[in-house]
Amino acid sequence: MLLYVALGLLVHLVFFASIFDIYFTSPLVHGMTPRFTPLPPPAKRLMLFVADGLRADKLYELDEDGNSRAPFLRNVIMNEGSWGISHTHVPTESRPGHVAIIAGFYEDVSAVAKGWKENPVEFDSLLNETRYTWSWGSPDILAMFAKGDSGNHIFTDSYDASSEDFGAHDVTKLDTWVFDHVKEFFHAARNNQSLLSKLNGDRIVFFLHLLGIDTNGHAHRPTSREYSDNIKLVDKELKEIEATVKDFYGNDGKTAFVFTADHGMTDWGSHGAGHPLETCTPFIAWGAGIRLPQKVSAQNFDDSYLQEWKLENWKRQDINQADVAPLMAALIGVPFPLNSVGIIPVDMLNTSDLFKAESMFTNAVQILEQFKVKMTQKKEATLSFLFTPFKSLSDTKQANILRKARYYIKQKKYDEAVSLCRELIDLALRGLAYYHTYDRLFLASNVVLGFVGWISYASLLIIKSHCNLTRGVSTEAKNPSRLLPYTFVAIGLFVALLLLIQACPWTYYVYCLLPLPIWYAVLREIPVIQGFVTVLLTFRPWCFLGYLLLFILGVEVLVLSFFYRYMLTAGLVAFAAWPLITPLWTRAKRTSLSWILFCFLLAVFPLLPVVGREPDIFLVVGAGLLVLLLSLFAVTSVIKRSDSFINEELVLHLLQMLSIVLSVCVVYGTHKSLLEKQGLPLLNQIVSWTILASSFVTPLLSPPVLFDRLFSILLASMSTYLLLSTGCEALFPLVLSCLMFVWIHMEQETLQQSAVSCKQKVSTIQFACNTDMTQCRDLYLDDIRRAFFLVFFLVTAFFGTGNIASVNSFDPSSVYCFLTVFSPFKMGALIMWKILIPFVLVMCAFEAVQLTTQLSSKSLFLMVINISDIMALHFFFLIKDYGSWLDIGTSISHYVIVMSMTIFMVFLNCLAQMLTTKKLSLCGRPKSHVT
C-alpha cells in the first residue's frame, strides 16, 4: 500500500507542477540592448505614487453626499492631467503588480513560492536606469527593487514590518509615515549640499509606496469607513507633497506625477484572482510631459463607470498596467526596461509629434529585440526539421516595417509612423506569445497521456486485487511478451535523445518519460483487461449503459459545482432520496429519517452567501453552544457506562468542552477588541495557539471505540474551527459531522442487506492500527457509490464553508484570533488548515466506513483518486489563457483546487488513519486495543 501511495503522490505532484511549465513559465529573456528616446525628455524627475490595494471605483466614485473622496485627484482629472483605468493581470498580488508598473512585464506564478518577495529570474526595471531613486514605504516592496544595487543610486527608507498590523488602532499611520518622511527629506535637503546637488540632476525618480489602503481593506473591507477615510487622507497628503516638491524646485515645470495602484480588492477584502474589482485600478498622471484634460461629448466603453462616476465629459484613457513603465521611461528620458512589454500611451503625452513618434519607434524596437532573442533561443533548441517559425513576422517583414516607419518620421508623417509602430509591436507581442507557448501542445499531450495511463493503471489495480477477474486465466497467458520491456526502453531512449539534442529543461524529461512506465504497467495487465471486458459483456447492454450514464452524470455534477454551487444542493437533495428507493426505509426508518434531515440541513450551506458576507460572531458563539450541548449528551453516556464517576475518558471530554468554551470566549473577546481598535489581546493570542496545538493531541487520548474517537476528533476540530470562523460557516462542520455519523450507520445497514456477513455492531467496533486483510471482502458495484459519496462530501466540505473556486476566496479576517500583523505564510497556513478541517472530518468518517463495510482501504481509496483524477483531467482541458482575466484566473483556480484536493487526500488519508488508530494515555502508559 505504501508503494502505491508514494507512486500515486509522485505522479500527481508531477501533474500538478505541469501547469506551471505549460502555462506559467518565466517570460523573461536576456541579451537585449537598452533603448531610449533620442530626444530631450519633457521631465527631469518623476514622482510615482502606488496606493497598494486601491480599487478604481472607490477612488473615482462620489460618496453618498455626492462628494468626491479624493477632491485633489478629481481636480487633477478635470483640470491638470490624464486619467483612466489601469488593467492589471492575474495574479493580482503586490509583488507582480509593482513589477508590472516599474519593470513593464507580467511576472510568472513561480514567484509565489517566494511570497512574491523575490523573482526567480533577474530582470531590469525603470529604477535600475535612473540616475538616482529615492523610495519610501513597505520593506517588502522596496527591498525587491533595491536588490543588487551597490548603494550608489537607489535609496530606500522603510518602516518596520511589524507595523503592518491589521488589528492596529490606526493603520493609516503606514501612509502618514511615508508622507512625513518625504516632507522631512525635502526639508533636510535644503541644508545638505551633497544631497541638493543630486536632487537637482535629471533622470530622478521618487517612489512612494502607500500600504495603508490595502491594510485597511484587509482589516475592514473596501466598503468600510476606514478604507474611505484612508483614501481621503492619501488625497490630502498628495496635495501637500505636490506643493512641497514644486516649492523645492521653484515651480520649474520639470516634475511629472503618476498615481496608480498595484491591484484592487474584492468586497470581502482579498485579492489574487481576476475579478474586475481586483484588476481595475486607477491611473492618473499630471505635470511635465502629460497632456491636459480633454473635454468630450461621448465615450464608448463596455462598462457604465463613466456615468456612475460623473466623469463622462472628461476623456478616459485606459491602459494596461505594463504600459506605465515605458511611459515613465519616456517622460524622464531613461532606457525602457529591457523586459518591458508595455506600449507607450502616446495620447497622454504633451510633447511634440516628433517625440511621440520617436518614443513609439524606440518602444517597437525594444519589444522586437525581445522577439528576436526569444526566436533565436527556440530555434537553437529545436531540430531544424521540427522548427516552425512565427510566419506573421519574418525577418523581411521586420526590416520593411522599421524602414517604412523611419521613412514616415523623416517625412513628418508622425501619425502614420506611430500607427505602423503599433502594428509592429502587436506582431512582436504575438510572436513572443507564440514562442513562449511553443511547446504547450507537446507538453499538454504528454501530461494527458500520463493522466489517462494512471487512471487506467489504478483501475486495473482495483480489478486485479479485489474483483477476482483473473481467476481461470492460464499462467502462460498472464506473462507479458518479452519484447514489451525492450520496446518501452527503446522508446524511452529515443525520447530522451531527442530532448537531449534540443537541450530541453529537465522537467521536459519528466513529463515525456513518466507516461512510459505507467503505460508499461498497464499493458502488462492485458489478461486483467481481457477478464474485465469478458465480465462487462455479461451485463445487459441497457443496464451497463445506464450505470455508465449515471457515473458520468455524477462526475459532471461535481464539475459543475465548481461553477454553480447550487449543484451541491441538488446533489444532497438527491442523496436524501437514496433510502426511499432502497429497502433501507423499511429496515432502518429512524436512521433513514436522520439521513434525510441532515442531507437537507447540509444542502442549505451551498446556497448561503460566499465569502464576503458580513461577520456575525453570534453565529460563531451559537455554534459553540450547540457543540457544548451535544457534548453534554456524550458526557452523560460516558458516566452511564463507566464503573467510576471520575475516569480518564470523562476528564478528556471535560477538557475538550473547556477548550470549546475558551474558543467561544476568545472569538467574542477578539472581535470586541478589534471593533474598539484595541488590537489583538496577547492572552487571546496565546490561548488560540495553545488550542490549535492541543487539537492535534487530544483525539489520541480518547478510546479507540469508533464513535468515541470520532466525537473526540469533532470536538478538537471544532475548538480550532471556531477560532477561524467569522459567521455561519462555524455551523458547517457540526452539521457535516452529524451527516457523517449517520452515513456510517447507513452503510452498515446497507451491508447487512447484502450477502456480506456483518459480525459487529457499529457501537462496538474499534479502530485498529493493523487491519486484518482476511476480513476484507471483494468489491461490489455499490462500492463505486461509496467512493463517489466520499468525493462529493469532500467537494461539499470545500464549497459548503462559503469558499468559491478561486484563489481569492479566502477571508483574511478569519485568522485574527491568531495574528493580525501581516505574515503571508502564517496566515496562509492557518487559512489552509481551516479549509482542511472539514476534509479531515470526512476522511475520518471514511475510515470508519471502510472498517464497518469490511473494505480494503487501498481499493476504495484508489477508486476515490480515480474519480478525482477524471475531474482534474476535465479541468485540465478547460484551462484557458485567452478571454477575460476573470475567465483565465477561474479556469486555472479550478485545476489547482481539484489537483490540490487530490494530493491532499493522500496526506489526509494518512492523517485520518493516525487520528483514528493511534492511542496515547494521560498517565503516559499506552493502551493496547484490538478489533
mmCIF file with all atom_site columns, N, CA, C and O in Angstrom, residues 664-677:
data_model
loop_
_atom_site.group_PDB
_atom_site.id
_atom_site.type_symbol
_atom_site.label_atom_id
_atom_site.label_alt_id
_atom_site.label_comp_id
_atom_site.label_asym_id
_atom_site.label_entity_id
_atom_site.label_seq_id
_atom_site.pdbx_PDB_ins_code
_atom_site.Cartn_x
_atom_site.Cartn_y
_atom_site.Cartn_z
_atom_site.occupancy
_atom_site.B_iso_or_equiv
_atom_site.pdbx_formal_charge
_atom_site.auth_seq_id
_atom_site.auth_comp_id
_atom_site.auth_asym_id
_atom_site.auth_atom_id
_atom_site.pdbx_PDB_model_num
ATOM 1  N N  . VAL A 1 664 ? -14.905 30.016 22.254 1.00 0.00 ? 664 VAL A N  1
ATOM 2  C CA . VAL A 1 664 ? -16.025 30.954 22.141 1.00 0.00 ? 664 VAL A CA 1
ATOM 3  C C  . VAL A 1 664 ? -15.664 32.279 22.791 1.00 0.00 ? 664 VAL A C  1
ATOM 4  O O  . VAL A 1 664 ? -15.911 33.366 22.232 1.00 0.00 ? 664 VAL A O  1
ATOM 5  N N  . CYS A 1 665 ? -15.050 32.215 23.972 1.00 0.00 ? 665 CYS A N  1
ATOM 6  C CA . CYS A 1 665 ? -14.684 33.440 24.692 1.00 0.00 ? 665 CYS A CA 1
ATOM 7  C C  . CYS A 1 665 ? -13.628 34.240 23.926 1.00 0.00 ? 665 CYS A C  1
ATOM 8  O O  . CYS A 1 665 ? -13.701 35.471 23.838 1.00 0.00 ? 665 CYS A O  1
ATOM 9  N N  . VAL A 1 666 ? -12.635 33.531 23.362 1.00 0.00 ? 666 VAL A N  1
ATOM 10 C CA . VAL A 1 666 ? -11.577 34.208 22.603 1.00 0.00 ? 666 VAL A CA 1
ATOM 11 C C  . VAL A 1 666 ? -12.142 34.879 21.361 1.00 0.00 ? 666 VAL A C  1
ATOM 12 O O  . VAL A 1 666 ? -11.793 36.020 21.043 1.00 0.00 ? 666 VAL A O  1
ATOM 13 N N  . VAL A 1 667 ? -13.016 34.173 20.636 1.00 0.00 ? 667 VAL A N  1
ATOM 14 C CA . VAL A 1 667 ? -13.619 34.744 19.426 1.00 0.00 ? 667 VAL A CA 1
ATOM 15 C C  . VAL A 1 667 ? -14.388 36.012 19.769 1.00 0.00 ? 667 VAL A C  1
ATOM 16 O O  . VAL A 1 667 ? -14.233 37.053 19.103 1.00 0.00 ? 667 VAL A O  1
ATOM 17 N N  . TYR A 1 668 ? -15.208 35.941 20.801 1.00 0.00 ? 668 TYR A N  1
ATOM 18 C CA . TYR A 1 668 ? -16.019 37.105 21.179 1.00 0.00 ? 668 TYR A CA 1
ATOM 19 C C  . TYR A 1 668 ? -15.127 38.255 21.665 1.00 0.00 ? 668 TYR A C  1
ATOM 20 O O  . TYR A 1 668 ? -15.316 39.406 21.267 1.00 0.00 ? 668 TYR A O  1
ATOM 21 N N  . GLY A 1 669 ? -14.138 37.913 22.504 1.00 0.00 ? 669 GLY A N  1
ATOM 22 C CA . GLY A 1 669 ? -13.262 38.953 23.042 1.00 0.00 ? 669 GLY A CA 1
ATOM 23 C C  . GLY A 1 669 ? -12.406 39.609 21.978 1.00 0.00 ? 669 GLY A C  1
ATOM 24 O O  . GLY A 1 669 ? -12.228 40.830 21.980 1.00 0.00 ? 669 GLY A O  1
ATOM 25 N N  . THR A 1 670 ? -11.880 38.806 21.044 1.00 0.00 ? 670 THR A N  1
ATOM 26 C CA . THR A 1 670 ? -11.045 39.353 19.972 1.00 0.00 ? 670 THR A CA 1
ATOM 27 C C  . THR A 1 670 ? -11.863 40.255 19.056 1.00 0.00 ? 670 THR A C  1
ATOM 28 O O  . THR A 1 670 ? -11.419 41.337 18.663 1.00 0.00 ? 670 THR A O  1
ATOM 29 N N  . HIS A 1 671 ? -13.066 39.801 18.704 1.00 0.00 ? 671 HIS A N  1
ATOM 30 C CA . HIS A 1 671 ? -13.931 40.602 17.836 1.00 0.00 ? 671 HIS A CA 1
ATOM 31 C C  . HIS A 1 671 ? -14.242 41.947 18.494 1.00 0.00 ? 671 HIS A C  1
ATOM 32 O O  . HIS A 1 671 ? -14.178 42.999 17.843 1.00 0.00 ? 671 HIS A O  1
ATOM 33 N N  . LYS A 1 672 ? -14.536 41.911 19.779 1.00 0.00 ? 672 LYS A N  1
ATOM 34 C CA . LYS A 1 672 ? -14.867 43.144 20.516 1.00 0.00 ? 672 LYS A CA 1
ATOM 35 C C  . LYS A 1 672 ? -13.654 44.071 20.579 1.00 0.00 ? 672 LYS A C  1
ATOM 36 O O  . LYS A 1 672 ? -13.765 45.283 20.367 1.00 0.00 ? 672 LYS A O  1
ATOM 37 N N  . SER A 1 673 ? -12.474 43.495 20.812 1.00 0.00 ? 673 SER A N  1
ATOM 38 C CA . SER A 1 673 ? -11.254 44.302 20.903 1.00 0.00 ? 673 SER A CA 1
ATOM 39 C C  . SER A 1 673 ? -10.905 44.954 19.571 1.00 0.00 ? 673 SER A C  1
ATOM 40 O O  . SER A 1 673 ? -10.518 46.130 19.525 1.00 0.00 ? 673 SER A O  1
ATOM 41 N N  . LEU A 1 674 ? -11.060 44.202 18.486 1.00 0.00 ? 674 LEU A N  1
ATOM 42 C CA . LEU A 1 674 ? -10.737 44.761 17.171 1.00 0.00 ? 674 LEU A CA 1
ATOM 43 C C  . LEU A 1 674 ? -11.738 45.831 16.754 1.00 0.00 ? 674 LEU A C  1
ATOM 44 O O  . LEU A 1 674 ? -11.378 46.808 16.097 1.00 0.00 ? 674 LEU A O  1
ATOM 45 N N  . LEU A 1 675 ? -13.014 45.651 17.130 1.00 0.00 ? 675 LEU A N  1
ATOM 46 C CA . LEU A 1 675 ? -14.010 46.681 16.838 1.00 0.00 ? 675 LEU A CA 1
ATOM 47 C C  . LEU A 1 675 ? -13.671 47.984 17.537 1.00 0.00 ? 675 LEU A C  1
ATOM 48 O O  . LEU A 1 675 ? -13.894 49.072 17.011 1.00 0.00 ? 675 LEU A O  1
ATOM 49 N N  . GLU A 1 676 ? -13.141 47.847 18.745 1.00 0.00 ? 676 GLU A N  1
ATOM 50 C CA . GLU A 1 676 ? -12.756 49.032 19.515 1.00 0.00 ? 676 GLU A CA 1
ATOM 51 C C  . GLU A 1 676 ? -11.362 49.518 19.135 1.00 0.00 ? 676 GLU A C  1
ATOM 52 O O  . GLU A 1 676 ? -10.837 50.441 19.755 1.00 0.00 ? 676 GLU A O  1
ATOM 53 N N  . LYS A 1 677 ? -10.734 48.841 18.127 1.00 0.00 ? 677 LYS A N  1
ATOM 54 C CA . LYS A 1 677 ? -9.403  49.194 17.627 1.00 0.00 ? 677 LYS A CA 1
ATOM 55 C C  . LYS A 1 677 ? -8.351  49.160 18.729 1.00 0.00 ? 677 LYS A C  1
ATOM 56 O O  . LYS A 1 677 ? -7.465  50.014 18.800 1.00 0.00 ? 677 LYS A O  1
#
